[in-house]
Amino acid sequence: MTVMAASGRTARPTFGSALAKAFLYSFLICLGIVVLYPLVWMALNGFKDNGQIFGDPFALPSRWTWGNYVQAWNRGVRDYLVSSLLVTVASAICTVLISAWTAYGLTRTPMPGKPLVVGLVLGGLMLSPTVALIPLVRMLQAIGLYNTYWALIILYTAFRIPFSTFLIRAYMLGLPKDLDEAARIDGASEGQIFWRITLPLCQPIIISCIILHVLFAWNEYLFAMVFTNGSAVQTLPVGLTSLMSKNGTNYGVVFAAMTISALPIVLLFFAAQRYFIRGLSEGIGK
Amino acid sequence: MEGAPLSNAAGEPAAKAGRPFRHWSSLRWVAGAVILVGWFVYYPIVDNFIVSTTDEDIFTGETTNIGLANYERLLHDPVVWVALWNNTLYALISIIFQVGGAFVLAALIEGLGSERQRRFWRAIYFIPSAISITVTGLLFYFIYQPDIGLLNAGLRRIGLEQLIQPWLGSEHTAIYAIIAMSQWQGFGYSTLLFAIAIQKIPRDLYDAAVMDGAGPLRRLWSVTLPLTREMTGLMIIVTITGAFQVFNEVMVMTAGGPNNRSQVLGTWLYQQGFIQNNFGYGAAIAAVIFAVTMITGAAQLWYTRRRRVEL
Amino acid sequence: MKYSTQAAIAALAAASALGLTVGPGVGAEAVQADPNAKVDYQGTLSVLTKFGAQQLAPYFVGVAQDYEKLHPGVKVELIQESDDSVKDKTKTLVASNSLPDIYFSWTGSWGGNFVRGHRAVDLTPVIGPDTEWGKTLTPAAVQAFMYNGEYYGIPLYLDAKFMGYNKQAFSKLGLSAPKTFEELLSSCETIRKSGMTPISFGNKEAWPAIHYVGQLLAYDVPQAVLEKDFDPGTAEYSDPGYVAALTQYKQIIDSCTDGGASVNGTSYSSAIQTFSNTKSAMYYQEIIEFDQSASADSALKVSDLGFFTLPAPNGAKGDVKAIEGAPEGYMISSASKNIPLAIDFMKFVTSRQNGQVLSAPPYGQPSATIGGASEANMNPSVVAGLKEIASASYLMPWLDTVNPPRVASAWLSSLQALTGGSMTPEQVMEQVKQAAASSK
């Protein structure tokens, strides 16, 4: 209750409000510790050997050697990282391009049955990947995509188009149309208008879409687990679980591998926080 | 409607003949999306219903049509009910922490004086959401370990030995331990969303409330809450939908055990379809997930539409 | 040494003589290996192994490299899964028709699945008893993979379950290897009083409990009854020995481990780590894991690792000289594009030289190749374990691979419940009976 007192913006310095402030900050800091400590523990355990991990979980590593990190890297994390990068980048490009394309078609062109198309594409938002799992296994096998990068790239693209289209379409609806009309009068084709005018104007939302897609694709597990086998095409989340079962007795290496796979996405979040938040706030409907 | 200015602009003599052509040709803009989504998202879901009426032996590839037998089996499968309850529990607890708790936390953070501080706290709490559930799941698997686990060691250190548990090994605590991890990971995400919604509330409403002599709690109740009502509604729906699709963390931490007590619909589907070779029965479980997500999805659509109208 | 290996395998094969008839499959066509096919040393061979664990993984990597060196046109692609993940992986591969050229298989109903589905090449003409290759492998091990009178598997090594113990810890407490089940329980009491965990046991994966119970069932339930019950068509599960075995299992949990819930929350691999770190006195393990329990780097010294068969209870009604175990091996996919090459590769893997590498540390997997185990290089416990296998009167197959999937999964989940204390032995048997009834 006292904590709440700080939520308004009254700045009258009384003893009560100072106390409330102290409570508020200690609450925020405690919560911060609860959030961050496990992650710090994970990274620190990457520096320990089994004896230390089994000994005192709170102790700092006795030696700061990168041995476990190097081992994790060489025992598969490198390959998983490459697969993850490839699948993430390729599916991000495909998703954003196709979605922007679609959004343009839906907002800027005369099209028969437009409400139907809008319903079809955005309706995909409601469908869950889990439900499609079993038929997809059979389908991908039948078309020979099972256990290839393409399986993941295509699925990530198909399942993320509805969301990205939703974001970009909303943004495009808010853009003024005078620029493309001027271009049209000057004889520009639809394609030229899309590439030269509309797409550059959509840059902020495109970046947001890319970031949200990266967050999704980098961390996706269900499809990656079911549709790939063999370390050659496995992405990080799946690779980590197999690393875990293969090195189950060497905990330091497992912790190091977990840390390596978490780091890029956390750094990306800090680097691109602004776009991230924009994407989230535009996409609240999802 | 959006096409109207375009045909005006192209007001050449040939426009009349060209228009139908242009109409149809603009479908090329959406063809890629329609084909991909239709083929890989819609078709499998339709196919799932067909699969759910069959019984297939994966080793021989033999398929028999068995009508609704798989659905009848659902009704009599105790694990389905355990899973359904676990999903519901997931939803309920997540609503308390990731909607209720996050709302309060967001209000607290947005009440801080400087934007730099607000941004700092939002970012800190968000970090776990950026990390893959596989990583956090494995991490908490270790945290809950009886021997090397951080949680039991922490309890021992602060003298709460009587609370020490094999968290993931006990039938009574396993699902709660998993849900707790999920709250740890997810609350920062919803806090961020609520913070964005709170930022959109005009400041003068708060000033007016202060003038009326409303205290902080009162302001939270009669200004912040009503003005973020849409957001709250949407968050509840999104949380429920998410709770019925849970898979990853359960798979990584317990794989549904012990004794199927932490099974959720997603993992039971996987267990049946891929471990016990019952594709058909797995598909029937998928149909249950479909039904639940359709209901919440429809609720979401209704909510979004209403929000549009209000704006 | 050679003698004991062969005798062991003979015993193993006798054990595997059940469930050998499997119904005809539809879909894929049956494929038989052609002994006269010319091997084309070109292209890629994919292999699904069960050697994903860190200690074992280098074996196939090394063999594959040697083979690629011999035949530069060939590339061997390994999919190495762990003991825990290989089952799921195999099923995913089968379901998607993407079985690799060569894949791991257990004996019993697991291997029977591939035969039923015509997914395994009939190897009779190349590995049968009178063939050149067949003669290099102990015939009985080959026979363990016989279905409908034909040979489908290439046995690689033998496996059986033993209780490993820390000799030093035992002698410090004045204990020796227990001879009876009752003695085991009382040893546990003594060890616990000393502050050590008597048996480290991880059952998060649910199959480790099956191994204890399988051995106890062999002691408590007559062989003929067991085999009748393994067949869904004739299963009854009404013998009182079942409940007796489960009650004994529960006694082990209660007196020898850290407690049922803790056991369910611990992974199998972290339990072996506890034993290897000398934090526990015993660990129930497969012979192929001896070299993981004790190695040059572990706290548990190789000379301190002892083992005994899980002792039988007084007055047990079954076969008290039975041991739980079976050979393990590989099959060749009938969909493989280059069957002769796959066969050639497996001949290379099962050569005497590679067999000796496999039998010795760090792998410690007793090879099924004749002369593939050279006693001088092997861990003495592995050598002694092989002798135990040789003198066993019956080899009890793993419950989770011998039973149909629904029954296996009933065993798995309800034994986890028994371990955790939420089911009684009678309730477990009720679950198994129901599953067996619905598998008919």
PDB file of N, CA and C in Angstrom, chain B residues 56-63 73 78 141 144-147 166 168-172 251-260 268 270-279, chain C residues 24-28 87-88 90-92 94-95 97 110 113-114 116-119 204 260-262 264-267 270 274 405-406 409 413-414 416-418 420-423:
ATOM      1  N   GLU B  56      -3.101 -44.494 -37.320  1.00  0.00           N
ATOM      2  CA  GLU B  56      -2.008 -44.781 -38.238  1.00  0.00           C
ATOM      3  C   GLU B  56      -0.861 -45.462 -37.510  1.00  0.00           C
ATOM      4  N   ASP B  57      -0.311 -46.483 -38.134  1.00  0.00           N
ATOM      5  CA  ASP B  57       0.883 -47.129 -37.599  1.00  0.00           C
ATOM      6  C   ASP B  57       2.072 -46.537 -38.331  1.00  0.00           C
ATOM      7  N   ILE B  58       2.895 -45.762 -37.624  1.00  0.00           N
ATOM      8  CA  ILE B  58       3.951 -45.057 -38.344  1.00  0.00           C
ATOM      9  C   ILE B  58       4.980 -46.015 -38.939  1.00  0.00           C
ATOM     10  N   PHE B  59       5.134 -47.178 -38.332  1.00  0.00           N
ATOM     11  CA  PHE B  59       6.164 -48.084 -38.842  1.00  0.00           C
ATOM     12  C   PHE B  59       5.755 -48.745 -40.151  1.00  0.00           C
ATOM     13  N   THR B  60       4.459 -49.034 -40.278  1.00  0.00           N
ATOM     14  CA  THR B  60       4.021 -49.661 -41.518  1.00  0.00           C
ATOM     15  C   THR B  60       3.411 -48.648 -42.477  1.00  0.00           C
ATOM     16  N   GLY B  61       3.027 -47.490 -41.958  1.00  0.00           N
ATOM     17  CA  GLY B  61       2.367 -46.506 -42.799  1.00  0.00           C
ATOM     18  C   GLY B  61       0.912 -46.863 -43.057  1.00  0.00           C
ATOM     19  N   GLU B  62       0.387 -47.819 -42.297  1.00  0.00           N
ATOM     20  CA  GLU B  62      -0.983 -48.281 -42.476  1.00  0.00           C
ATOM     21  C   GLU B  62      -1.956 -47.310 -41.796  1.00  0.00           C
ATOM     22  N   THR B  63      -2.998 -46.885 -42.504  1.00  0.00           N
ATOM     23  CA  THR B  63      -3.951 -45.938 -41.929  1.00  0.00           C
ATOM     24  C   THR B  63      -5.365 -46.501 -41.991  1.00  0.00           C
ATOM     25  N   ARG B  73     -11.974 -41.330 -27.031  1.00  0.00           N
ATOM     26  CA  ARG B  73     -10.872 -41.698 -26.153  1.00  0.00           C
ATOM     27  C   ARG B  73     -10.408 -40.492 -25.329  1.00  0.00           C
ATOM     28  N   PRO B  78      -7.543 -39.872 -18.600  1.00  0.00           N
ATOM     29  CA  PRO B  78      -7.352 -39.015 -17.423  1.00  0.00           C
ATOM     30  C   PRO B  78      -6.263 -37.967 -17.636  1.00  0.00           C
ATOM     31  N   TYR B 141      15.657 -25.583 -14.647  1.00  0.00           N
ATOM     32  CA  TYR B 141      15.825 -27.002 -14.341  1.00  0.00           C
ATOM     33  C   TYR B 141      16.983 -27.154 -13.354  1.00  0.00           C
ATOM     34  N   TYR B 144      16.150 -25.629  -9.851  1.00  0.00           N
ATOM     35  CA  TYR B 144      15.269 -26.476  -9.039  1.00  0.00           C
ATOM     36  C   TYR B 144      15.906 -27.806  -8.636  1.00  0.00           C
ATOM     37  N   GLN B 145      17.105 -28.089  -9.166  1.00  0.00           N
ATOM     38  CA  GLN B 145      17.747 -29.376  -8.867  1.00  0.00           C
ATOM     39  C   GLN B 145      17.891 -29.607  -7.369  1.00  0.00           C
ATOM     40  N   PRO B 146      17.647 -30.848  -6.932  1.00  0.00           N
ATOM     41  CA  PRO B 146      17.816 -31.123  -5.499  1.00  0.00           C
ATOM     42  C   PRO B 146      19.263 -30.948  -5.031  1.00  0.00           C
ATOM     43  N   ASP B 147      20.240 -31.315  -5.874  1.00  0.00           N
ATOM     44  CA  ASP B 147      21.616 -31.308  -5.388  1.00  0.00           C
ATOM     45  C   ASP B 147      22.366 -30.001  -5.650  1.00  0.00           C
ATOM     46  N   PRO B 166      12.223 -31.365  -3.757  1.00  0.00           N
ATOM     47  CA  PRO B 166      12.681 -31.705  -5.111  1.00  0.00           C
ATOM     48  C   PRO B 166      11.647 -31.116  -6.072  1.00  0.00           C
ATOM     49  N   LEU B 168      10.947 -30.210  -9.138  1.00  0.00           N
ATOM     50  CA  LEU B 168      10.422 -30.784 -10.378  1.00  0.00           C
ATOM     51  C   LEU B 168      10.131 -32.272 -10.232  1.00  0.00           C
ATOM     52  N   GLY B 169      10.614 -32.875  -9.141  1.00  0.00           N
ATOM     53  CA  GLY B 169      10.442 -34.308  -8.972  1.00  0.00           C
ATOM     54  C   GLY B 169       9.162 -34.671  -8.247  1.00  0.00           C
ATOM     55  N   SER B 170       8.590 -33.693  -7.555  1.00  0.00           N
ATOM     56  CA  SER B 170       7.392 -34.014  -6.798  1.00  0.00           C
ATOM     57  C   SER B 170       6.148 -33.756  -7.636  1.00  0.00           C
ATOM     58  N   GLU B 171       5.226 -34.698  -7.571  1.00  0.00           N
ATOM     59  CA  GLU B 171       3.997 -34.561  -8.357  1.00  0.00           C
ATOM     60  C   GLU B 171       3.213 -33.323  -7.952  1.00  0.00           C
ATOM     61  N   HIS B 172       3.409 -32.877  -6.709  1.00  0.00           N
ATOM     62  CA  HIS B 172       2.609 -31.746  -6.232  1.00  0.00           C
ATOM     63  C   HIS B 172       3.190 -30.404  -6.640  1.00  0.00           C
ATOM     64  N   MET B 251       8.416 -29.298 -21.785  1.00  0.00           N
ATOM     65  CA  MET B 251       9.248 -30.289 -22.465  1.00  0.00           C
ATOM     66  C   MET B 251      10.666 -30.275 -21.894  1.00  0.00           C
ATOM     67  N   VAL B 252      11.211 -29.098 -21.741  1.00  0.00           N
ATOM     68  CA  VAL B 252      12.603 -28.990 -21.302  1.00  0.00           C
ATOM     69  C   VAL B 252      12.755 -29.371 -19.829  1.00  0.00           C
ATOM     70  N   MET B 253      11.778 -28.973 -18.995  1.00  0.00           N
ATOM     71  CA  MET B 253      11.983 -29.146 -17.557  1.00  0.00           C
ATOM     72  C   MET B 253      11.539 -30.503 -17.026  1.00  0.00           C
ATOM     73  N   THR B 254      10.400 -31.012 -17.464  1.00  0.00           N
ATOM     74  CA  THR B 254       9.945 -32.292 -16.906  1.00  0.00           C
ATOM     75  C   THR B 254       9.474 -33.274 -17.976  1.00  0.00           C
ATOM     76  N   ALA B 255       9.280 -32.812 -19.191  1.00  0.00           N
ATOM     77  CA  ALA B 255       8.687 -33.633 -20.256  1.00  0.00           C
ATOM     78  C   ALA B 255       7.339 -34.215 -19.813  1.00  0.00           C
ATOM     79  N   GLY B 256       6.665 -33.528 -18.902  1.00  0.00           N
ATOM     80  CA  GLY B 256       5.319 -33.970 -18.486  1.00  0.00           C
ATOM     81  C   GLY B 256       5.295 -34.765 -17.195  1.00  0.00           C
ATOM     82  N   GLY B 257       6.472 -35.215 -16.757  1.00  0.00           N
ATOM     83  CA  GLY B 257       6.509 -36.053 -15.564  1.00  0.00           C
ATOM     84  C   GLY B 257       6.507 -35.241 -14.294  1.00  0.00           C
ATOM     85  N   PRO B 258       6.598 -35.815 -13.125  1.00  0.00           N
ATOM     86  CA  PRO B 258       6.475 -37.261 -12.882  1.00  0.00           C
ATOM     87  C   PRO B 258       5.027 -37.752 -12.994  1.00  0.00           C
ATOM     88  N   ASN B 259       4.902 -38.964 -13.485  1.00  0.00           N
ATOM     89  CA  ASN B 259       3.586 -39.590 -13.610  1.00  0.00           C
ATOM     90  C   ASN B 259       2.596 -38.706 -14.356  1.00  0.00           C
ATOM     91  N   ASN B 260       3.057 -38.031 -15.419  1.00  0.00           N
ATOM     92  CA  ASN B 260       2.194 -37.190 -16.259  1.00  0.00           C
ATOM     93  C   ASN B 260       1.529 -36.047 -15.502  1.00  0.00           C
ATOM     94  N   TRP B 268       1.340 -33.440 -24.257  1.00  0.00           N
ATOM     95  CA  TRP B 268       0.621 -34.714 -24.367  1.00  0.00           C
ATOM     96  C   TRP B 268       0.394 -35.043 -25.842  1.00  0.00           C
ATOM     97  N   TYR B 270       2.452 -34.170 -28.192  1.00  0.00           N
ATOM     98  CA  TYR B 270       3.756 -34.627 -28.664  1.00  0.00           C
ATOM     99  C   TYR B 270       4.011 -36.063 -28.209  1.00  0.00           C
ATOM    100  N   GLN B 271       3.728 -36.317 -26.945  1.00  0.00           N
ATOM    101  CA  GLN B 271       3.919 -37.651 -26.379  1.00  0.00           C
ATOM    102  C   GLN B 271       3.116 -38.694 -27.147  1.00  0.00           C
ATOM    103  N   GLN B 272       1.850 -38.381 -27.399  1.00  0.00           N
ATOM    104  CA  GLN B 272       0.990 -39.336 -28.104  1.00  0.00           C
ATOM    105  C   GLN B 272       1.403 -39.474 -29.569  1.00  0.00           C
ATOM    106  N   GLY B 273       1.587 -38.350 -30.232  1.00  0.00           N
ATOM    107  CA  GLY B 273       1.855 -38.384 -31.665  1.00  0.00           C
ATOM    108  C   GLY B 273       3.230 -38.935 -31.982  1.00  0.00           C
ATOM    109  N   PHE B 274       4.226 -38.501 -31.213  1.00  0.00           N
ATOM    110  CA  PHE B 274       5.587 -38.828 -31.627  1.00  0.00           C
ATOM    111  C   PHE B 274       6.248 -39.890 -30.768  1.00  0.00           C
ATOM    112  N   ILE B 275       5.772 -40.092 -29.547  1.00  0.00           N
ATOM    113  CA  ILE B 275       6.428 -41.104 -28.716  1.00  0.00           C
ATOM    114  C   ILE B 275       5.624 -42.395 -28.699  1.00  0.00           C
ATOM    115  N   GLN B 276       4.300 -42.256 -28.611  1.00  0.00           N
ATOM    116  CA  GLN B 276       3.496 -43.479 -28.586  1.00  0.00           C
ATOM    117  C   GLN B 276       2.930 -43.846 -29.953  1.00  0.00           C
ATOM    118  N   ASN B 277       3.380 -43.166 -30.981  1.00  0.00           N
ATOM    119  CA  ASN B 277       2.989 -43.502 -32.363  1.00  0.00           C
ATOM    120  C   ASN B 277       1.513 -43.316 -32.661  1.00  0.00           C
ATOM    121  N   ASN B 278       0.804 -42.484 -31.908  1.00  0.00           N
ATOM    122  CA  ASN B 278      -0.612 -42.291 -32.209  1.00  0.00           C
ATOM    123  C   ASN B 278      -0.842 -40.943 -32.864  1.00  0.00           C
ATOM    124  N   PHE B 279      -0.512 -40.837 -34.143  1.00  0.00           N
ATOM    125  CA  PHE B 279      -0.725 -39.575 -34.834  1.00  0.00           C
ATOM    126  C   PHE B 279      -2.186 -39.138 -34.741  1.00  0.00           C
TER     127      PHE B 279
ATOM    128  N   PRO C  24       2.872 -59.169 -40.975  1.00  0.00           N
ATOM    129  CA  PRO C  24       3.337 -58.573 -42.226  1.00  0.00           C
ATOM    130  C   PRO C  24       2.972 -57.090 -42.267  1.00  0.00           C
ATOM    131  N   GLY C  25       3.813 -56.308 -42.842  1.00  0.00           N
ATOM    132  CA  GLY C  25       3.536 -54.888 -42.942  1.00  0.00           C
ATOM    133  C   GLY C  25       2.972 -54.550 -44.307  1.00  0.00           C
ATOM    134  N   VAL C  26       2.406 -53.374 -44.405  1.00  0.00           N
ATOM    135  CA  VAL C  26       1.964 -52.901 -45.707  1.00  0.00           C
ATOM    136  C   VAL C  26       2.807 -51.692 -46.057  1.00  0.00           C
ATOM    137  N   GLY C  27       2.540 -51.104 -47.178  1.00  0.00           N
ATOM    138  CA  GLY C  27       3.292 -49.915 -47.566  1.00  0.00           C
ATOM    139  C   GLY C  27       4.586 -50.315 -48.227  1.00  0.00           C
ATOM    140  N   ALA C  28       5.690 -50.143 -47.491  1.00  0.00           N
ATOM    141  CA  ALA C  28       7.005 -50.396 -48.076  1.00  0.00           C
ATOM    142  C   ALA C  28       7.136 -51.871 -48.476  1.00  0.00           C
ATOM    143  N   LYS C  87      15.224 -42.729 -28.909  1.00  0.00           N
ATOM    144  CA  LYS C  87      13.911 -43.291 -29.190  1.00  0.00           C
ATOM    145  C   LYS C  87      13.001 -42.285 -29.891  1.00  0.00           C
ATOM    146  N   ASP C  88      12.922 -41.097 -29.308  1.00  0.00           N
ATOM    147  CA  ASP C  88      12.094 -40.047 -29.905  1.00  0.00           C
ATOM    148  C   ASP C  88      12.573 -39.726 -31.306  1.00  0.00           C
ATOM    149  N   THR C  90      14.277 -41.576 -33.385  1.00  0.00           N
ATOM    150  CA  THR C  90      13.993 -42.626 -34.352  1.00  0.00           C
ATOM    151  C   THR C  90      12.543 -42.540 -34.808  1.00  0.00           C
ATOM    152  N   LYS C  91      11.645 -42.332 -33.862  1.00  0.00           N
ATOM    153  CA  LYS C  91      10.234 -42.290 -34.240  1.00  0.00           C
ATOM    154  C   LYS C  91       9.931 -41.109 -35.140  1.00  0.00           C
ATOM    155  N   THR C  92      10.538 -39.978 -34.826  1.00  0.00           N
ATOM    156  CA  THR C  92      10.326 -38.813 -35.684  1.00  0.00           C
ATOM    157  C   THR C  92      10.813 -39.131 -37.092  1.00  0.00           C
ATOM    158  N   VAL C  94      11.102 -42.094 -38.488  1.00  0.00           N
ATOM    159  CA  VAL C  94      10.231 -43.082 -39.122  1.00  0.00           C
ATOM    160  C   VAL C  94       8.967 -42.398 -39.622  1.00  0.00           C
ATOM    161  N   ALA C  95       8.380 -41.579 -38.753  1.00  0.00           N
ATOM    162  CA  ALA C  95       7.118 -40.925 -39.102  1.00  0.00           C
ATOM    163  C   ALA C  95       7.285 -40.073 -40.342  1.00  0.00           C
ATOM    164  N   ASN C  97       9.396 -40.732 -42.739  1.00  0.00           N
ATOM    165  CA  ASN C  97      10.044 -41.524 -43.793  1.00  0.00           C
ATOM    166  C   ASN C  97      11.456 -41.075 -44.072  1.00  0.00           C
ATOM    167  N   TRP C 110      10.984 -53.497 -30.177  1.00  0.00           N
ATOM    168  CA  TRP C 110      11.450 -52.261 -30.799  1.00  0.00           C
ATOM    169  C   TRP C 110      11.962 -52.555 -32.212  1.00  0.00           C
ATOM    170  N   ASN C 113       9.346 -53.528 -34.805  1.00  0.00           N
ATOM    171  CA  ASN C 113       8.619 -52.457 -35.494  1.00  0.00           C
ATOM    172  C   ASN C 113       9.162 -52.211 -36.897  1.00  0.00           C
ATOM    173  N   PHE C 114      10.479 -52.210 -37.001  1.00  0.00           N
ATOM    174  CA  PHE C 114      11.082 -51.909 -38.303  1.00  0.00           C
ATOM    175  C   PHE C 114      10.839 -53.046 -39.273  1.00  0.00           C
ATOM    176  N   ARG C 116       8.271 -55.166 -39.129  1.00  0.00           N
ATOM    177  CA  ARG C 116       6.852 -55.123 -39.456  1.00  0.00           C
ATOM    178  C   ARG C 116       6.578 -54.075 -40.536  1.00  0.00           C
ATOM    179  N   GLY C 117       7.237 -52.949 -40.426  1.00  0.00           N
ATOM    180  CA  GLY C 117       7.008 -51.872 -41.380  1.00  0.00           C
ATOM    181  C   GLY C 117       7.865 -52.003 -42.633  1.00  0.00           C
ATOM    182  N   HIS C 118       8.562 -53.125 -42.794  1.00  0.00           N
ATOM    183  CA  HIS C 118       9.476 -53.320 -43.924  1.00  0.00           C
ATOM    184  C   HIS C 118      10.464 -52.188 -44.042  1.00  0.00           C
ATOM    185  N   ARG C 119      10.927 -51.684 -42.931  1.00  0.00           N
ATOM    186  CA  ARG C 119      11.863 -50.572 -42.982  1.00  0.00           C
ATOM    187  C   ARG C 119      13.306 -51.027 -42.794  1.00  0.00           C
ATOM    188  N   LYS C 204      14.251 -38.939 -13.546  1.00  0.00           N
ATOM    189  CA  LYS C 204      13.518 -37.881 -14.243  1.00  0.00           C
ATOM    190  C   LYS C 204      13.026 -38.399 -15.594  1.00  0.00           C
ATOM    191  N   GLY C 260      11.741 -40.747  -2.884  1.00  0.00           N
ATOM    192  CA  GLY C 260      11.122 -40.905  -4.198  1.00  0.00           C
ATOM    193  C   GLY C 260      11.008 -39.636  -5.012  1.00  0.00           C
ATOM    194  N   ALA C 261      10.550 -38.545  -4.388  1.00  0.00           N
ATOM    195  CA  ALA C 261      10.349 -37.322  -5.154  1.00  0.00           C
ATOM    196  C   ALA C 261      11.688 -36.775  -5.632  1.00  0.00           C
ATOM    197  N   SER C 262      12.677 -36.891  -4.773  1.00  0.00           N
ATOM    198  CA  SER C 262      14.000 -36.425  -5.145  1.00  0.00           C
ATOM    199  C   SER C 262      14.546 -37.241  -6.323  1.00  0.00           C
ATOM    200  N   ASN C 264      12.755 -38.695  -8.628  1.00  0.00           N
ATOM    201  CA  ASN C 264      12.055 -38.280  -9.837  1.00  0.00           C
ATOM    202  C   ASN C 264      12.527 -36.935 -10.364  1.00  0.00           C
ATOM    203  N   GLY C 265      13.139 -36.146  -9.499  1.00  0.00           N
ATOM    204  CA  GLY C 265      13.588 -34.835  -9.936  1.00  0.00           C
ATOM    205  C   GLY C 265      15.035 -34.816 -10.379  1.00  0.00           C
ATOM    206  N   THR C 266      15.709 -35.943 -10.276  1.00  0.00           N
ATOM    207  CA  THR C 266      17.122 -36.008 -10.630  1.00  0.00           C
ATOM    208  C   THR C 266      17.281 -36.725 -11.956  1.00  0.00           C
ATOM    209  N   SER C 267      18.176 -36.250 -12.790  1.00  0.00           N
ATOM    210  CA  SER C 267      18.349 -36.933 -14.064  1.00  0.00           C
ATOM    211  C   SER C 267      19.309 -38.108 -13.905  1.00  0.00           C
ATOM    212  N   SER C 270      22.918 -37.167 -13.907  1.00  0.00           N
ATOM    213  CA  SER C 270      23.509 -36.517 -12.751  1.00  0.00           C
ATOM    214  C   SER C 270      23.666 -37.512 -11.607  1.00  0.00           C
ATOM    215  N   THR C 274      27.049 -38.341  -9.357  1.00  0.00           N
ATOM    216  CA  THR C 274      27.127 -38.423  -7.902  1.00  0.00           C
ATOM    217  C   THR C 274      27.953 -39.636  -7.479  1.00  0.00           C
ATOM    218  N   PRO C 405       3.892 -49.815 -27.254  1.00  0.00           N
ATOM    219  CA  PRO C 405       4.067 -48.459 -26.737  1.00  0.00           C
ATOM    220  C   PRO C 405       3.128 -48.082 -25.589  1.00  0.00           C
ATOM    221  N   ARG C 406       1.863 -48.471 -25.687  1.00  0.00           N
ATOM    222  CA  ARG C 406       0.930 -48.047 -24.631  1.00  0.00           C
ATOM    223  C   ARG C 406       1.246 -48.704 -23.296  1.00  0.00           C
ATOM    224  N   SER C 409       4.359 -47.177 -21.914  1.00  0.00           N
ATOM    225  CA  SER C 409       4.180 -45.865 -21.315  1.00  0.00           C
ATOM    226  C   SER C 409       3.403 -45.942 -20.009  1.00  0.00           C
ATOM    227  N   SER C 413       5.004 -44.213 -16.652  1.00  0.00           N
ATOM    228  CA  SER C 413       4.419 -43.160 -15.816  1.00  0.00           C
ATOM    229  C   SER C 413       3.983 -43.697 -14.462  1.00  0.00           C
ATOM    230  N   SER C 414       3.474 -44.928 -14.418  1.00  0.00           N
ATOM    231  CA  SER C 414       3.002 -45.377 -13.105  1.00  0.00           C
ATOM    232  C   SER C 414       4.161 -45.779 -12.199  1.00  0.00           C
ATOM    233  N   GLN C 416       6.867 -44.073 -12.134  1.00  0.00           N
ATOM    234  CA  GLN C 416       7.262 -42.775 -11.586  1.00  0.00           C
ATOM    235  C   GLN C 416       6.359 -42.422 -10.402  1.00  0.00           C
ATOM    236  N   ALA C 417       5.070 -42.768 -10.540  1.00  0.00           N
ATOM    237  CA  ALA C 417       4.131 -42.496  -9.450  1.00  0.00           C
ATOM    238  C   ALA C 417       4.452 -43.355  -8.233  1.00  0.00           C
ATOM    239  N   LEU C 418       4.792 -44.623  -8.477  1.00  0.00           N
ATOM    240  CA  LEU C 418       5.159 -45.504  -7.361  1.00  0.00           C
ATOM    241  C   LEU C 418       6.410 -44.965  -6.666  1.00  0.00           C
ATOM    242  N   GLY C 420       7.415 -41.886  -6.553  1.00  0.00           N
ATOM    243  CA  GLY C 420       7.083 -40.667  -5.822  1.00  0.00           C
ATOM    244  C   GLY C 420       6.117 -40.904  -4.670  1.00  0.00           C
ATOM    245  N   GLY C 421       5.546 -42.102  -4.602  1.00  0.00           N
ATOM    246  CA  GLY C 421       4.674 -42.432  -3.483  1.00  0.00           C
ATOM    247  C   GLY C 421       3.204 -42.136  -3.712  1.00  0.00           C
ATOM    248  N   SER C 422       2.813 -41.814  -4.952  1.00  0.00           N
ATOM    249  CA  SER C 422       1.407 -41.489  -5.157  1.00  0.00           C
ATOM    250  C   SER C 422       0.605 -42.677  -5.694  1.00  0.00           C
ATOM    251  N   MET C 423       1.257 -43.826  -5.885  1.00  0.00           N
ATOM    252  CA  MET C 423       0.520 -45.021  -6.299  1.00  0.00           C
ATOM    253  C   MET C 423       1.045 -46.203  -5.498  1.00  0.00           C
TER     254      MET C 423
END
